XYZ file of C-alpha atoms in Angstrom:
566
model
C -111.365 174.959 -48.901
C -107.971 173.658 -48.125
C -104.967 175.259 -49.852
C -101.694 173.511 -50.353
C -98.902 174.807 -48.206
C -96.063 176.211 -50.281
C -92.759 176.034 -48.462
C -90.759 179.223 -48.319
C -87.116 178.696 -49.324
C -84.672 181.231 -47.745
C -81.468 181.638 -49.627
C -78.304 182.295 -47.597
C -76.090 185.297 -48.519
C -73.575 183.099 -50.327
C -76.168 181.711 -52.776
C -77.639 185.115 -53.335
C -74.164 186.445 -54.176
C -73.538 183.602 -56.590
C -76.837 184.317 -58.342
C -76.018 188.032 -58.770
C -72.581 187.233 -60.225
C -73.783 184.591 -62.734
C -74.096 185.970 -66.188
C -77.413 185.883 -68.075
C -77.339 183.387 -70.918
C -74.798 180.598 -71.451
C -72.403 179.698 -68.684
C -68.812 180.950 -69.121
C -66.146 178.337 -69.945
C -63.196 178.847 -67.649
C -60.793 178.005 -70.418
C -62.317 180.525 -72.851
C -62.297 183.154 -70.014
C -58.586 182.550 -69.419
C -57.880 183.011 -73.183
C -59.821 186.267 -73.291
C -58.108 187.564 -70.217
C -54.715 186.713 -71.704
C -55.557 188.571 -74.849
C -56.879 191.643 -73.067
C -54.074 191.860 -70.549
C -54.101 195.247 -68.892
C -56.230 197.027 -71.524
C -59.436 198.847 -70.479
C -62.636 196.875 -70.051
C -64.816 199.923 -70.738
C -67.740 199.328 -73.024
C -66.328 201.510 -75.774
C -63.437 199.080 -76.181
C -65.840 196.187 -77.217
C -65.052 196.262 -80.912
C -61.270 196.453 -80.251
C -61.417 193.430 -78.013
C -63.610 191.640 -80.667
C -60.848 192.297 -83.092
C -58.243 190.728 -80.772
C -60.193 187.562 -80.447
C -60.908 187.314 -84.164
C -57.240 187.931 -85.031
C -56.033 185.294 -82.635
C -58.607 182.528 -83.325
C -59.826 183.413 -86.740
C -63.443 183.663 -85.650
C -65.684 184.568 -82.644
C -66.932 181.461 -80.917
C -69.929 181.495 -78.590
C -67.632 180.562 -75.700
C -65.321 183.526 -76.287
C -68.282 185.947 -76.676
C -69.759 184.763 -73.389
C -66.341 185.146 -71.667
C -65.796 188.620 -73.113
C -69.195 189.686 -71.900
C -68.333 188.597 -68.395
C -64.860 190.180 -68.491
C -66.366 193.523 -69.576
C -69.348 193.357 -67.348
C -71.812 193.471 -70.288
C -74.845 191.489 -71.208
C -74.101 188.701 -73.624
C -76.895 189.851 -75.952
C -75.223 193.195 -76.230
C -71.876 191.709 -77.170
C -73.515 189.355 -79.618
C -75.554 192.052 -81.414
C -72.398 194.218 -81.949
C -70.349 191.276 -83.142
C -72.964 190.167 -85.658
C -73.520 193.743 -87.004
C -70.097 194.091 -88.507
C -69.139 192.145 -91.687
C -65.558 191.371 -90.645
C -66.420 189.406 -87.525
C -67.129 185.664 -88.061
C -69.523 184.727 -85.335
C -69.709 180.923 -84.954
C -72.783 179.753 -83.102
C -72.734 176.667 -80.948
C -72.806 173.558 -83.151
C -71.580 175.477 -86.237
C -68.172 174.712 -87.880
C -65.507 177.476 -87.693
C -64.590 179.002 -91.079
C -61.391 178.062 -92.853
C -58.247 179.342 -91.172
C -57.519 181.753 -94.130
C -59.998 183.876 -96.077
C -59.522 185.341 -99.449
C -61.820 188.373 -100.174
C -62.276 189.372 -103.791
C -63.660 192.821 -104.204
C -66.820 192.880 -106.282
C -67.172 196.650 -106.344
C -67.883 198.229 -109.709
C -64.277 198.929 -110.799
C -63.248 195.414 -109.773
C -66.271 193.892 -111.447
C -65.398 195.762 -114.677
C -61.825 194.369 -114.384
C -62.837 190.737 -114.073
C -63.676 190.089 -110.404
C -66.473 187.681 -111.305
C -64.061 185.364 -113.245
C -61.619 185.398 -110.176
C -64.436 184.340 -107.846
C -65.394 181.544 -110.190
C -61.862 180.127 -110.494
C -60.431 180.476 -107.014
C -62.398 177.871 -104.952
C -61.181 175.076 -107.150
C -57.593 176.314 -107.159
C -57.377 176.943 -103.389
C -59.386 174.006 -102.052
C -61.402 173.684 -98.865
C -58.610 174.918 -96.609
C -59.101 178.496 -97.851
C -62.461 180.333 -97.814
C -63.120 182.459 -100.845
C -65.759 185.133 -100.519
C -66.799 188.313 -102.450
C -66.363 191.636 -100.534
C -67.673 195.141 -101.063
C -65.261 197.873 -102.109
C -61.891 197.570 -100.316
C -60.560 200.989 -101.271
C -58.156 199.825 -104.002
C -60.163 200.680 -107.114
C -57.120 201.937 -109.058
C -55.590 198.446 -108.582
C -58.649 196.561 -109.954
C -59.351 193.800 -109.627
C -58.196 193.783 -105.977
C -58.240 191.107 -103.361
C -57.205 190.560 -99.772
C -55.531 187.327 -98.614
C -55.932 187.254 -94.875
C -54.849 190.879 -94.169
C -52.553 191.215 -97.111
C -53.808 193.166 -100.179
C -53.253 191.769 -103.723
C -53.430 194.645 -106.245
C -54.256 193.897 -109.878
C -55.020 190.370 -108.802
C -54.902 187.267 -110.927
C -55.557 183.712 -109.924
C -51.804 183.009 -110.036
C -50.982 186.082 -107.824
C -53.604 185.115 -105.264
C -52.377 181.578 -105.074
C -48.846 182.854 -104.479
C -50.050 185.262 -101.804
C -51.872 182.353 -100.052
C -48.716 180.376 -99.917
C -46.647 183.337 -98.606
C -49.368 184.808 -96.268
C -47.128 187.818 -95.776
C -48.645 190.985 -94.214
C -47.283 194.239 -95.530
C -46.846 196.208 -92.274
C -45.465 199.374 -93.877
C -46.670 200.777 -97.212
C -43.719 201.670 -99.462
C -42.670 205.253 -100.130
C -44.089 206.916 -97.028
C -42.396 209.734 -95.015
C -41.700 208.746 -91.400
C -41.470 211.080 -88.431
C -37.694 211.755 -88.796
C -38.012 212.496 -92.601
C -41.003 214.681 -92.000
C -39.292 216.797 -89.288
C -36.239 217.110 -91.451
C -38.439 218.569 -94.203
C -39.868 221.299 -91.808
C -42.612 219.232 -90.299
C -44.397 220.402 -87.095
C -42.742 223.863 -87.414
C -46.161 225.298 -88.242
C -47.577 223.754 -85.097
C -44.753 225.197 -83.070
C -45.550 228.720 -84.503
C -49.130 228.312 -83.466
C -48.131 227.252 -79.866
C -45.619 230.061 -79.654
C -48.187 232.746 -80.463
C -46.741 233.567 -83.915
C -50.108 232.615 -85.357
C -53.359 233.169 -83.404
C -56.495 231.061 -83.624
C -58.522 233.770 -85.473
C -55.878 234.104 -88.304
C -55.771 230.282 -88.716
C -59.547 229.952 -88.949
C -59.733 232.900 -91.258
C -57.158 231.326 -93.607
C -59.338 228.221 -93.905
C -62.362 230.364 -94.598
C -60.477 232.492 -97.233
C -59.358 229.369 -98.934
C -62.864 227.947 -98.991
C -61.716 224.662 -97.619
C -64.709 222.265 -97.207
C -65.188 218.896 -95.728
C -63.767 216.415 -98.156
C -65.538 213.273 -97.043
C -68.632 213.999 -99.051
C -70.847 216.563 -97.231
C -68.648 219.615 -98.007
C -69.365 221.612 -94.858
C -67.047 224.655 -94.627
C -64.074 223.571 -92.355
C -63.466 227.040 -90.817
C -67.102 227.448 -89.768
C -67.020 223.996 -88.245
C -64.024 224.945 -86.098
C -65.780 228.059 -84.898
C -68.950 226.184 -83.992
C -67.215 223.566 -81.919
C -64.817 225.980 -80.363
C -67.824 227.944 -78.997
C -69.094 224.849 -77.214
C -68.510 223.943 -73.564
C -65.309 221.928 -72.824
C -64.222 219.235 -72.793
C -64.450 218.936 -76.549
C -63.473 215.851 -78.557
C -62.303 215.228 -82.163
C -63.305 212.224 -84.337
C -61.418 211.694 -87.651
C -63.059 209.499 -90.357
C -60.786 207.362 -92.385
C -63.348 204.721 -93.040
C -63.488 205.622 -96.731
C -65.993 203.062 -97.672
C -67.584 204.836 -100.732
C -67.058 202.625 -103.807
C -64.512 204.261 -106.081
C -62.805 206.232 -103.221
C -59.145 205.573 -102.257
C -57.669 209.081 -101.906
C -57.299 209.005 -98.123
C -55.417 205.643 -98.232
C -53.069 206.998 -100.933
C -52.200 210.146 -98.958
C -51.947 208.310 -95.604
C -49.428 205.765 -97.149
C -47.219 208.560 -98.426
C -47.282 211.318 -95.818
C -49.040 210.456 -92.517
C -47.552 213.261 -90.497
C -48.878 216.037 -92.756
C -52.348 214.851 -91.676
C -51.321 214.394 -88.040
C -49.910 217.921 -87.916
C -53.111 219.212 -89.357
C -54.992 217.289 -86.792
C -52.998 218.746 -83.862
C -53.381 222.316 -85.263
C -57.156 221.808 -85.327
C -56.949 220.371 -81.753
C -55.109 223.485 -80.636
C -57.399 225.940 -82.317
C -60.613 224.358 -81.193
C -59.407 223.278 -77.674
C -59.730 219.456 -78.028
C -59.173 217.273 -75.135
C -58.939 213.882 -76.826
C -58.741 212.636 -80.394
C -60.146 209.456 -81.925
C -58.950 208.285 -85.312
C -61.353 205.769 -87.017
C -59.497 203.767 -89.631
C -61.218 201.187 -91.898
C -60.363 197.585 -91.234
C -59.398 196.909 -94.833
C -56.326 199.259 -94.369
C -54.206 196.887 -92.317
C -50.883 198.081 -93.701
C -51.871 201.642 -92.884
C -52.881 200.729 -89.413
C -49.597 199.071 -88.575
C -47.724 202.074 -89.976
C -49.874 204.620 -88.255
C -49.633 202.788 -84.884
C -45.801 202.903 -85.231
C -45.765 206.574 -86.168
C -48.105 207.530 -83.244
C -45.793 205.753 -80.944
C -42.827 207.752 -82.170
C -44.816 210.901 -81.857
C -45.766 210.159 -78.240
C -42.061 209.575 -77.380
C -41.112 213.034 -78.698
C -44.344 215.034 -78.729
C -44.359 218.171 -80.844
C -46.487 220.028 -78.277
C -46.698 220.150 -74.519
C -49.869 218.613 -73.229
C -50.541 216.867 -76.537
C -54.126 215.478 -76.539
C -54.475 211.725 -76.086
C -54.835 210.038 -79.452
C -56.639 206.709 -79.829
C -56.575 204.812 -83.113
C -59.869 202.830 -83.468
C -60.374 200.054 -85.935
C -63.491 199.682 -88.063
C -64.949 196.273 -88.779
C -66.336 196.376 -92.346
C -69.436 198.565 -92.226
C -69.934 201.274 -94.962
C -72.535 202.985 -92.780
C -69.733 203.959 -90.349
C -68.611 206.524 -92.853
C -71.622 208.473 -91.715
C -70.373 210.759 -88.841
C -72.885 209.681 -86.194
C -72.699 206.019 -87.079
C -68.911 206.269 -86.795
C -69.301 207.760 -83.275
C -71.576 204.986 -82.262
C -68.916 202.481 -83.467
C -66.160 204.281 -81.593
C -68.400 203.940 -78.471
C -68.369 200.198 -79.017
C -71.883 199.865 -80.383
C -73.522 198.985 -83.679
C -72.971 201.701 -86.269
C -76.460 203.047 -86.408
C -76.879 206.599 -87.520
C -78.404 209.014 -84.975
C -81.426 211.174 -85.527
C -80.784 214.866 -85.733
C -80.934 217.269 -83.918
C -78.822 217.368 -81.791
C -75.779 217.597 -84.154
C -72.492 216.097 -83.291
C -70.896 219.516 -82.900
C -73.047 219.860 -79.809
C -73.666 216.286 -78.671
C -71.185 213.975 -80.343
C -68.839 211.277 -78.973
C -69.830 210.298 -75.404
C -72.263 213.154 -75.373
C -69.570 215.791 -75.715
C -69.161 218.555 -78.483
C -67.174 216.856 -81.168
C -65.111 218.198 -84.114
C -65.590 215.578 -86.901
C -63.411 215.610 -89.980
C -62.465 213.558 -92.939
C -58.829 212.663 -93.235
C -58.125 214.718 -96.392
C -59.524 217.932 -94.887
C -56.904 217.839 -92.222
C -54.225 216.784 -94.791
C -54.614 220.181 -96.394
C -54.351 222.349 -93.196
C -50.504 222.736 -93.247
C -50.241 223.642 -96.914
C -53.111 226.085 -96.745
C -51.643 227.902 -93.714
C -48.100 228.012 -95.272
C -49.262 229.267 -98.651
C -52.356 231.152 -97.656
C -56.019 231.008 -98.520
C -55.690 233.046 -101.785
C -53.099 230.479 -103.155
C -55.619 227.673 -102.806
C -58.494 229.720 -104.154
C -56.362 230.764 -107.101
C -56.740 227.284 -108.581
C -59.888 226.181 -110.302
C -61.627 226.109 -113.621
C -64.932 227.098 -115.054
C -65.765 229.542 -112.246
C -64.876 227.248 -109.381
C -62.012 227.678 -106.850
C -59.590 225.379 -105.177
C -58.007 221.996 -105.779
C -59.730 218.539 -105.557
C -58.246 215.082 -105.064
C -60.142 212.866 -107.601
C -59.990 209.054 -107.069
C -60.272 207.904 -110.751
C -60.805 204.298 -111.760
C -62.468 202.353 -114.544
C -61.759 202.465 -118.284
C -58.824 204.853 -118.225
C -55.218 204.298 -118.999
C -53.841 205.735 -115.830
C -56.192 205.371 -112.829
C -55.224 206.778 -109.470
C -55.521 209.877 -107.221
C -55.384 212.976 -109.453
C -54.912 216.399 -107.890
C -56.697 218.760 -110.299
C -58.340 222.161 -110.326
C -61.900 222.243 -108.802
C -64.382 222.648 -111.667
C -62.455 220.486 -114.129
C -64.728 218.524 -116.348
C -64.564 214.716 -116.618
C -63.313 214.931 -120.151
C -60.509 217.172 -119.099
C -59.691 214.953 -116.180
C -59.556 211.926 -118.416
C -57.448 213.617 -121.178
C -55.087 215.636 -119.042
C -54.584 213.442 -115.989
C -55.444 209.900 -116.902
C -53.745 209.393 -120.213
C -57.058 209.113 -121.984
C -59.458 206.183 -122.351
C -58.213 202.682 -122.655
C -57.452 201.689 -126.221
C -60.620 200.589 -127.942
C -62.934 202.168 -125.424
C -65.043 205.278 -125.892
C -66.504 207.247 -122.938
C -70.092 206.142 -122.353
C -70.870 207.411 -118.825
C -69.261 208.200 -115.493
C -69.962 208.251 -111.784
C -68.763 211.658 -110.430
C -69.271 210.775 -106.814
C -68.920 207.123 -106.214
C -71.884 204.832 -105.628
C -74.001 207.613 -104.207
C -73.359 210.190 -106.778
C -75.360 208.909 -109.646
C -74.378 208.027 -113.274
C -74.115 210.669 -115.980
C -73.878 210.063 -119.735
C -70.916 211.015 -121.987
C -73.007 213.891 -123.427
C -72.652 215.608 -119.982
C -68.882 215.368 -120.092
C -68.664 219.222 -119.907
C -70.084 219.751 -116.409
C -67.674 221.258 -113.787
C -66.829 218.619 -111.103
C -67.207 220.424 -107.827
C -69.600 221.033 -104.948
C -72.897 222.549 -105.826
C -72.554 222.022 -109.607
C -73.978 218.577 -110.180
C -77.250 218.696 -108.183
C -79.250 220.084 -111.098
C -78.413 216.803 -112.946
C -79.565 214.577 -110.056
C -75.948 213.875 -109.022
C -73.212 215.140 -106.693
C -69.496 215.041 -106.312
C -69.341 213.551 -102.736
C -65.836 212.373 -102.099
C -64.854 212.930 -105.732
C -64.705 209.226 -106.680
C -64.879 209.177 -110.463
C -65.583 205.820 -112.119
C -65.425 205.924 -115.858
C -67.573 203.676 -118.014
C -67.016 202.928 -121.677
C -69.104 201.689 -124.585
C -68.205 198.135 -123.430
C -70.184 198.762 -120.142
C -73.819 199.041 -119.247
C -75.180 201.785 -117.010
C -77.920 199.501 -115.828
C -75.375 196.842 -114.880
C -73.432 199.493 -112.986
C -76.600 200.668 -111.194
C -77.396 197.078 -110.121
C -73.908 196.651 -108.765
C -74.351 199.771 -106.637
C -77.798 198.909 -105.464
C -76.577 195.403 -104.328
C -73.918 197.215 -102.420
C -76.476 199.465 -100.741
C -78.567 196.427 -99.827
C -75.624 194.708 -98.291
C -74.538 197.794 -96.310
C -77.817 199.065 -95.088
C -77.658 199.082 -91.298
C -81.244 197.945 -91.145
C -82.382 200.655 -88.679
C -85.067 202.276 -90.934
C -87.575 200.495 -93.028
C -87.284 202.709 -96.181
C -83.649 201.898 -96.603
C -83.650 198.290 -95.347
C -86.654 197.200 -97.417
C -86.214 199.718 -100.156
C -82.745 198.695 -101.239
C -83.822 195.039 -101.379
C -86.995 195.903 -103.294
C -84.944 198.063 -105.698
C -82.579 195.157 -106.457
C -85.556 192.976 -107.297
C -87.082 195.604 -109.545
C -83.776 196.319 -111.296
C -83.125 192.657 -111.982
C -86.241 192.338 -114.111
C -85.951 192.498 -117.892
C -88.435 195.421 -117.998
C -88.443 197.921 -115.172
C -91.783 199.074 -113.692
C -90.931 202.777 -113.981
C -93.937 203.999 -111.958
C -93.017 201.690 -109.070
C -89.305 202.611 -109.382
C -90.161 206.290 -109.096
C -92.498 205.741 -106.174
C -89.861 203.637 -104.342
C -87.158 206.260 -104.987
C -89.298 209.059 -103.571
C -90.119 207.100 -100.417
C -86.476 206.223 -99.829
C -85.369 209.853 -100.291
C -88.106 211.258 -98.061
C -88.172 208.778 -95.214
C -84.719 207.245 -94.775
C -82.860 208.394 -91.659
C -79.452 208.963 -93.143
C -77.650 209.575 -96.477
C -77.324 205.993 -97.386
C -81.016 205.414 -97.989
C -81.551 208.984 -99.247
C -78.795 208.629 -101.941
C -79.196 204.929 -102.771
C -81.768 205.605 -105.535
C -79.398 207.914 -107.467
C -77.829 205.241 -109.736
C -81.250 203.763 -110.347
C -82.892 207.104 -111.229
C -79.887 208.008 -113.444
C -80.505 205.008 -115.610
C -84.155 205.943 -116.031
C -83.303 209.538 -116.878
C -80.178 209.278 -118.947
C -79.968 205.659 -120.261
C -83.539 204.807 -121.268
C -82.306 202.935 -124.264
C -81.061 200.210 -121.869
C -84.584 199.615 -120.492
C -86.388 199.167 -123.754
């Protein structure tokens, strides 16, 4: 049987080299490549800088085109699919596929979080498209961390507090970005008020590491991002690990109802930075990463400027390198391991545990992870002592708590109050009472994740370890107050839509469970048996706290507000 002769083609070395250099996927447009190179300039092309570089392109062109993504992939030596999957994971990146139209040059985001919804965000979303026309894109956005200013919106990168249609139209015309929040203490003012003296005492040996950590332990300082892990114990654990050790600081603050970190950062950034450097000295940190949510543009510009000043006149010899990293609109990155994945330039997918981040964290190194506010307290605790902090408190609890209060109160905002204070005391003593014509109906003690409690439970101490018996928890102390004009079931639906939107999609119980919960909750009559079964599966099988806590608002309605389901 005769077989056809197949010619053998021998490629010369030049052709082989061209094939090796050609990227997989679409060809790279030379003009797009030149634009990307111009934006990146001399900055690192390491993979962990991917999200930072995506921001540069988005800021410059208003979106991410297929041509620019391909060019960025080549410039960074990454696969185009890897760049694409990261870009499409984060809400603030507008990826425009080939053949699609680019979005409008200016975007107005109206927060549809619970506090803003209660303040009229839906009406704003209904009015604005007709007022602004096709040249401006109007979209809803999950909580933007300005719940005390509800309803809040963002025009481009400029926040509009207590927004009305008229204010937003004026902001669109001005398009001014507030680079520096009003009323903050810069480096010169902070040093004049005794700033960084405590750090100098530590470096000079006037305070040793053991005494510093012991003070934190005596004060009972716990992580203030939600988990509540004892800060002193965390420092000991990471200090005992093999160097080099890293630090990651979470200022993502995406929990609906939470805005305390932003408030403190706007006023006194160096108090936090000094606490950060004291922690770095005590634990032996080689490099620090600060992860700041993308919605806080004013804070970012201000913090970049203050860090530049600090680097020019460092308060310590051999100060660790500090990198400020920018989030991209993903609530899940408030979870510590998802945040670290994002800092590494990846999708913010939570990691399975063990290992824990104290042993294997950023870039595989032992990592001290902290919320902003925890470090904000370090200087004051060391100056006044652990017993001073512990001397505050009510109803058998110790310490002080920063409550982010929003909703139906006369004076919303960050309220520094004794740990263990009740919601009724918080409203009456710190918030000027309920709004006129409103009566307390319920409250969320810990943001979206913390469940909803009825007015009849207004006597429970608000602190760690006191709310679990009621199917709730304090989390980041984000208190949203509902009145008799509100519905707990509507509030729960708002929260579950948020969880559905923010699920990273990694695990089925959360990805499918949140969507199924929204469907069940939108029905006139809830199937209580199915709701209970779905809740249990999500709690038992979700990888991280998002899916595990997502059923809390839904279960709270069933338990405490059954009258709304009949």
